[in-house]
XYZ file of C-alpha atoms in Angstrom:
448
model
C -53.787 -41.328 5.342
C -53.179 -39.619 1.739
C -53.230 -35.829 3.704
C -50.986 -37.711 5.832
C -48.325 -39.010 3.737
C -48.046 -35.746 1.854
C -47.220 -33.417 5.062
C -44.779 -36.112 6.056
C -43.031 -35.867 2.418
C -43.585 -31.692 3.194
C -41.880 -31.667 6.177
C -38.154 -32.699 4.996
C -38.297 -30.344 2.642
C -39.297 -27.202 4.182
C -36.059 -28.297 6.843
C -34.157 -28.256 4.061
C -35.021 -24.925 2.666
C -34.628 -23.296 6.108
C -30.635 -25.183 6.584
C -29.837 -24.081 2.739
C -30.535 -20.800 3.493
C -28.201 -20.681 7.087
C -24.482 -20.381 6.735
C -22.180 -23.247 7.280
C -18.533 -24.000 9.055
C -16.056 -25.002 6.999
C -12.298 -25.531 7.889
C -9.811 -23.363 6.576
C -6.269 -24.606 8.443
C -3.124 -22.323 7.844
C -0.401 -23.725 6.022
C 2.936 -24.801 7.110
C 4.481 -24.605 3.271
C 6.441 -21.568 3.178
C 4.533 -19.415 0.492
C 7.378 -18.139 -1.927
C 8.108 -19.267 -5.002
C 11.410 -20.375 -6.209
C 11.273 -18.406 -9.512
C 10.752 -16.347 -11.494
C 8.716 -18.564 -13.627
C 6.109 -20.074 -10.698
C 4.682 -16.492 -9.986
C 1.155 -15.516 -11.281
C 0.799 -13.531 -14.667
C 4.557 -14.575 -15.677
C 5.540 -15.485 -19.117
C 6.719 -19.354 -19.135
C 9.619 -17.446 -21.428
C 9.608 -14.347 -19.539
C 13.901 -13.371 -20.372
C 15.122 -9.922 -19.123
C 12.270 -8.006 -17.331
C 11.745 -5.019 -17.825
C 10.483 -2.159 -15.085
C 7.018 -2.613 -16.131
C 6.860 -5.872 -15.982
C 8.765 -6.157 -12.625
C 5.620 -3.926 -11.550
C 2.817 -5.720 -12.941
C 4.421 -9.158 -11.412
C 4.404 -7.138 -7.904
C 1.449 -6.401 -7.946
C -0.637 -9.734 -8.677
C 1.576 -11.627 -6.194
C 2.974 -9.085 -3.005
C 1.763 -10.768 -0.811
C 1.013 -8.004 1.461
C -1.142 -6.688 -0.868
C -2.487 -10.593 -1.226
C -3.420 -10.155 2.299
C -4.580 -6.658 2.290
C -7.235 -7.700 -0.797
C -9.086 -9.668 1.737
C -10.695 -6.558 3.953
C -12.545 -6.126 0.804
C -15.131 -9.304 1.738
C -14.507 -7.636 5.171
C -16.315 -4.620 3.931
C -18.208 -5.577 1.339
C -19.996 -8.361 4.416
C -20.293 -4.865 7.148
C -22.343 -3.590 4.099
C -24.201 -6.033 3.865
C -24.599 -6.170 7.820
C -26.168 -2.969 7.612
C -28.830 -3.099 4.219
C -30.154 -5.473 6.504
C -33.393 -4.462 8.234
C -33.503 -6.078 11.950
C -36.034 -9.090 12.507
C -38.900 -8.910 14.135
C -39.885 -10.403 17.475
C -41.955 -12.649 18.426
C -43.187 -13.166 21.890
C -45.711 -16.030 23.069
C -46.782 -18.616 26.266
C -48.900 -21.636 27.076
C -50.304 -21.602 30.550
C -51.795 -25.018 31.150
C -54.252 -24.438 34.129
C -53.157 -25.373 36.911
C -55.886 -24.628 39.728
C -58.514 -22.793 40.071
C -61.529 -22.178 38.857
C -60.882 -21.994 34.896
C -61.491 -24.473 32.506
C -58.726 -24.152 29.255
C -54.972 -22.978 29.548
C -54.432 -19.305 28.665
C -52.211 -18.477 26.172
C -50.638 -14.536 24.664
C -48.728 -14.165 21.114
C -47.502 -11.243 20.529
C -46.172 -9.376 17.713
C -43.402 -6.913 17.630
C -41.343 -4.557 16.030
C -38.242 -1.875 16.587
C -39.023 0.860 14.989
C -35.670 3.090 15.648
C -33.502 0.853 13.579
C -35.834 1.999 10.823
C -34.865 5.736 11.461
C -31.248 5.104 11.246
C -31.060 2.802 8.474
C -30.732 5.029 5.457
C -27.925 6.824 7.532
C -26.132 3.127 8.367
C -26.564 2.062 4.582
C -24.165 4.910 3.733
C -22.232 4.889 6.001
C -21.392 1.174 5.807
C -21.208 2.481 1.599
C -18.278 4.982 2.204
C -16.392 2.597 4.415
C -16.408 0.298 2.264
C -15.515 2.566 -0.828
C -12.875 3.289 1.908
C -11.463 0.283 2.477
C -10.958 0.191 -2.379
C -9.405 2.763 -1.902
C -6.855 1.975 0.787
C -6.157 -1.008 -1.300
C -5.946 0.646 -4.263
C -3.101 3.654 -2.489
C -1.952 0.073 -1.372
C -1.223 -0.673 -5.109
C 0.581 2.437 -5.961
C 3.442 1.967 -2.868
C 4.267 -1.444 -4.251
C 4.659 -0.467 -7.481
C 6.818 2.715 -6.836
C 8.579 0.410 -4.249
C 9.120 -2.402 -7.394
C 9.925 0.373 -9.989
C 12.485 1.925 -7.210
C 14.194 -1.325 -6.758
C 14.548 -2.587 -10.377
C 15.114 0.631 -11.550
C 17.714 1.009 -8.392
C 18.985 -2.890 -9.461
C 20.057 -1.533 -13.542
C 21.536 1.425 -12.960
C 23.651 -0.259 -9.668
C 24.746 -3.212 -11.950
C 25.211 -0.893 -14.908
C 27.281 1.186 -13.152
C 29.748 -1.688 -11.318
C 31.916 -1.866 -14.214
C 32.966 1.100 -14.094
C 33.317 0.724 -9.907
C 35.480 -2.227 -11.375
C 38.137 -1.087 -13.702
C 39.706 1.257 -10.938
C 39.766 -1.088 -8.161
C 41.420 -3.564 -11.038
C 43.891 -0.311 -12.162
C 44.434 1.068 -8.338
C 45.287 -2.762 -7.450
C 47.902 -3.136 -10.621
C 49.293 -0.322 -10.237
C 49.761 -0.361 -6.022
C 50.870 -4.125 -6.818
C 53.664 -2.684 -8.944
C 54.379 0.179 -6.087
C 54.676 -2.532 -3.631
C 57.179 -4.790 -5.663
C 59.298 -1.101 -6.347
C 59.231 -0.707 -2.364
C 60.395 -3.818 -1.596
C 63.033 -3.238 -3.365
C 63.937 0.196 -2.308
C 63.500 1.663 -5.356
C 61.201 3.659 -3.791
C 60.299 5.076 -0.630
C 56.609 4.234 1.237
C 55.724 8.413 0.410
C 54.807 7.990 -3.076
C 53.388 4.731 -2.098
C 51.123 5.729 0.114
C 48.890 7.894 -1.980
C 48.587 4.222 -4.482
C 47.423 3.395 -1.128
C 44.495 5.281 -0.396
C 43.142 5.505 -3.985
C 43.254 1.683 -3.814
C 41.167 1.349 -0.009
C 38.812 3.822 -0.939
C 37.726 2.239 -5.031
C 37.655 -1.280 -2.602
C 35.384 0.318 -0.239
C 33.382 1.850 -3.089
C 33.039 -1.285 -4.514
C 32.229 -3.412 -1.783
C 29.217 -0.895 -1.083
C 27.799 -1.375 -4.226
C 27.819 -4.471 -4.095
C 26.710 -4.993 -0.856
C 23.767 -2.838 -1.601
C 23.217 -4.919 -5.032
C 22.295 -8.089 -2.807
C 19.984 -5.766 -0.310
C 18.043 -4.714 -3.110
C 18.086 -7.720 -4.626
C 16.605 -9.832 -1.234
C 14.083 -6.904 -1.421
C 12.726 -7.101 -4.697
C 12.550 -11.438 -3.946
C 10.497 -10.655 -1.482
C 8.437 -7.844 -2.201
C 7.630 -10.039 -5.671
C 6.867 -13.344 -3.129
C 10.461 -15.217 -4.002
C 12.634 -16.401 -2.368
C 16.117 -14.617 -1.200
C 18.817 -16.707 -3.190
C 15.984 -16.718 -6.525
C 17.210 -14.830 -9.909
C 15.425 -11.699 -11.647
C 16.386 -10.929 -14.545
C 16.211 -7.544 -15.284
C 17.235 -5.044 -18.653
C 19.716 -3.462 -19.382
C 18.159 -0.138 -18.797
C 15.312 1.421 -17.410
C 11.520 2.138 -18.573
C 9.212 4.192 -16.755
C 6.265 6.404 -17.388
C 6.982 10.172 -19.805
C 7.833 12.482 -16.919
C 6.413 16.199 -17.251
C 7.081 17.870 -14.841
C 5.056 21.046 -15.909
C 2.511 18.919 -16.306
C 2.568 17.432 -13.300
C 2.738 20.984 -11.911
C -0.002 21.804 -13.720
C -2.003 18.905 -11.932
C -1.690 19.395 -8.410
C -5.043 21.504 -8.271
C -6.522 17.935 -8.970
C -4.103 15.508 -7.460
C -7.490 15.371 -4.458
C -10.113 13.822 -7.135
C -7.227 11.293 -7.792
C -4.590 9.996 -4.877
C -6.212 6.890 -3.252
C -5.133 7.726 -0.046
C -6.826 10.935 0.118
C -10.258 9.702 -1.703
C -9.708 7.294 1.380
C -10.068 9.940 3.806
C -12.661 11.934 2.127
C -14.635 9.003 2.434
C -13.526 8.057 6.352
C -14.885 11.213 6.864
C -18.428 11.202 5.131
C -18.586 8.006 6.789
C -18.057 9.742 10.104
C -20.555 12.174 8.706
C -22.836 9.038 8.288
C -22.363 8.165 12.216
C -22.722 11.593 13.456
C -26.043 11.817 12.074
C -27.330 7.908 13.209
C -25.664 9.523 16.459
C -27.895 12.216 16.772
C -31.490 10.236 15.065
C -30.497 7.786 17.810
C -31.548 10.586 20.022
C -35.391 9.442 19.189
C -36.450 7.295 22.108
C -36.726 3.758 22.024
C -40.293 3.100 20.334
C -41.444 -0.348 19.839
C -44.817 -1.191 18.086
C -47.302 -3.956 17.864
C -49.936 -6.249 18.972
C -50.916 -8.889 20.545
C -53.529 -11.581 21.138
C -53.871 -13.411 24.859
C -56.108 -16.127 26.513
C -57.399 -16.606 30.141
C -58.180 -20.086 30.942
C -62.295 -18.918 30.980
C -61.420 -18.491 27.105
C -62.000 -14.279 27.112
C -59.491 -13.441 24.483
C -58.310 -10.051 23.968
C -56.452 -8.578 21.465
C -54.767 -5.254 19.879
C -51.843 -3.443 19.715
C -48.953 -2.681 22.196
C -46.158 0.167 22.331
C -43.260 0.278 24.451
C -41.780 3.988 24.617
C -38.511 4.372 25.678
C -37.890 7.858 28.326
C -34.902 9.706 27.628
C -34.386 10.973 31.167
C -30.680 10.365 31.581
C -29.790 9.047 28.386
C -30.032 11.032 25.939
C -27.532 9.841 23.023
C -25.683 12.870 24.087
C -22.179 10.714 24.499
C -22.079 9.019 21.126
C -22.840 12.421 19.355
C -20.146 14.404 20.865
C -17.339 11.336 19.846
C -18.966 11.552 16.297
C -18.444 15.231 16.389
C -14.607 14.225 17.637
C -14.404 11.557 14.963
C -15.661 14.020 11.924
C -13.223 16.557 12.819
C -10.653 15.055 13.413
C -10.772 13.358 9.761
C -11.620 16.662 8.795
C -8.401 17.593 9.852
C -6.406 14.523 8.753
C -7.607 15.186 5.563
C -6.375 18.752 4.972
C -2.752 18.071 6.851
C -2.934 14.288 4.636
C -3.308 17.095 1.011
C -0.696 19.829 2.518
C 1.708 17.186 2.661
C 1.065 15.289 -1.124
C 0.879 18.618 -2.981
C 3.917 20.406 -1.133
C 6.191 16.582 -1.018
C 5.354 16.847 -4.493
C 6.918 20.443 -4.787
C 9.690 19.706 -2.692
C 10.106 17.114 -4.936
C 10.328 18.350 -8.261
C 12.565 21.412 -6.826
C 14.834 18.786 -5.837
C 14.936 17.235 -9.060
C 15.660 20.171 -11.032
C 18.423 20.831 -8.714
C 19.650 17.261 -9.789
C 19.446 17.393 -13.117
C 21.463 20.570 -13.347
C 24.230 19.087 -11.113
C 24.162 16.198 -13.603
C 24.565 18.379 -16.310
C 27.470 20.261 -15.234
C 29.333 16.467 -14.001
C 28.399 16.009 -17.647
C 29.910 18.359 -19.193
C 33.182 18.599 -17.014
C 33.415 14.727 -17.526
C 35.216 14.501 -21.132
C 38.068 16.972 -19.368
C 38.725 14.351 -16.638
C 38.711 11.723 -18.862
C 41.391 13.713 -21.004
C 43.977 14.541 -18.100
C 43.787 11.084 -16.775
C 44.715 9.992 -20.537
C 47.670 12.113 -20.485
C 48.613 11.631 -17.372
C 49.534 8.075 -18.150
C 51.216 8.922 -20.726
C 53.094 11.276 -18.912
C 53.843 8.679 -16.048
C 55.181 6.883 -19.184
C 58.160 9.298 -19.976
C 58.118 9.854 -16.581
C 56.945 13.645 -17.115
C 54.867 13.243 -13.627
C 54.828 12.315 -11.116
C 53.589 9.338 -8.653
C 51.172 11.121 -6.441
C 50.046 13.841 -9.338
C 48.721 10.613 -11.858
C 46.912 8.664 -9.078
C 45.119 12.124 -8.489
C 43.990 12.576 -12.317
C 42.714 9.015 -12.917
C 41.022 8.656 -9.853
C 39.504 12.281 -10.601
C 38.283 10.571 -13.872
C 36.867 8.106 -12.186
C 35.378 10.181 -9.007
C 33.817 12.246 -11.691
C 32.214 8.902 -13.252
C 30.780 8.112 -10.240
C 29.904 11.740 -9.531
C 27.321 11.122 -12.652
C 26.146 7.836 -11.803
C 25.597 8.679 -8.206
C 23.381 11.633 -9.753
C 21.469 9.306 -12.263
C 20.373 7.232 -9.655
C 19.315 10.081 -7.393
C 17.590 11.421 -10.103
C 15.788 8.691 -11.401
C 14.624 8.207 -7.306
C 12.578 11.756 -7.524
C 11.444 10.691 -10.807
C 9.995 7.114 -9.588
C 8.916 9.203 -6.549
C 7.151 11.915 -7.987
C 5.470 8.896 -10.066
C 4.081 7.203 -7.341
C 2.509 10.270 -5.744
C 1.006 11.780 -8.628
C 0.077 7.791 -10.266
C 1.618 7.962 -13.411
C 0.993 4.885 -15.373
C -1.135 2.973 -11.789
C -4.420 2.039 -11.184
C -6.601 4.461 -10.080
C -9.681 4.712 -8.560
C -12.726 7.657 -9.896
C -15.110 8.754 -7.406
C -18.050 11.816 -7.638
C -17.184 14.058 -5.961
C -20.972 14.173 -4.602
C -19.972 10.804 -3.586
C -16.288 11.193 -1.806
C -18.651 14.598 0.139
C -20.832 12.836 1.471
C -20.834 8.897 1.166
C -24.476 8.800 -0.625
């Protein structure tokens, strides 16, 4: 009775232990709430009293709160699960049968029991593990590259908004000056003290100034909406920004020198190398899979007359028709394609950075010339105002000189913004001040 009681107590424990090792289903319902923060203070990582945000602050908040990045980070769990699955050996198979005696000369029921293991899965085991490891690291590298893109967009939008906001007073001043002047001329035209020919240049200049101001306001509003979306904010949330952009140090000469090591630092290139390594292992797997199906095991049986037999079993597939030649061809072609993709991306990466550096140098030279000419344009506009008051210059000449001053200032602001855009694009492509992923040449080259 005691033994029987112990058995009854052990059975639930064993059942519970078996169930504990199994996966269980839990519901994960979709949310119906819009997952956008109403203010900067509600963002993850935002200080309670954040004040005006610098460009680096915006980048930090974007990396922590961007909705696309949050979703992309979950892909690592999928890749890690696939790597775990690849590291698990195939289960042996157990077979058995119990055959009750129905008729005939036998005296007892017959039975048989067998245990077998697929040997072919062991042949490809190491290659499958290496392929899964390379694929997992590829997902990690792709994620870092996506973080670079989000950080670059955050830098670009924050800088564009700062520069645009800083230049807006110039556009407003140009519009107000021309609007005031145009109002006086329109009243004079109504009084017939001036002609339409005199008023026409002011009307044209005023319309151009209004168009420029409206375009700037539309661009700033669009950029603010894009920045809010990047940060996971509602469209009407206000993001206070600093008055000047803070960007990482920019050294074109050092960037040119570092192009030789760019393949070892840029995540998209590392991801392609890891993808190539995984494809190379898939080719190994396809070649090893030409090995015939081989199942080894052992079995024992007893017939209805109590004769017991036992011994090893071997099952070998005959590679007469299918020698895995199709999968080998697919794996070879995939590896060749990834090799070409990597070469194309490498050429594009170095070529794009080189082209942007040349554009940066051109814009810097043009900006220097525009800044050199600005003082003369301002002096001419100031003298034109005095000359007009003394009736020493006509209306057309005055408008032209004043409009030239504002056009020169707008040209400088446009060139400055273009220069910042090129700088940010280059720094995003080379990863200046951005998360990195270090990978040894052996790991990136073979995935082993």
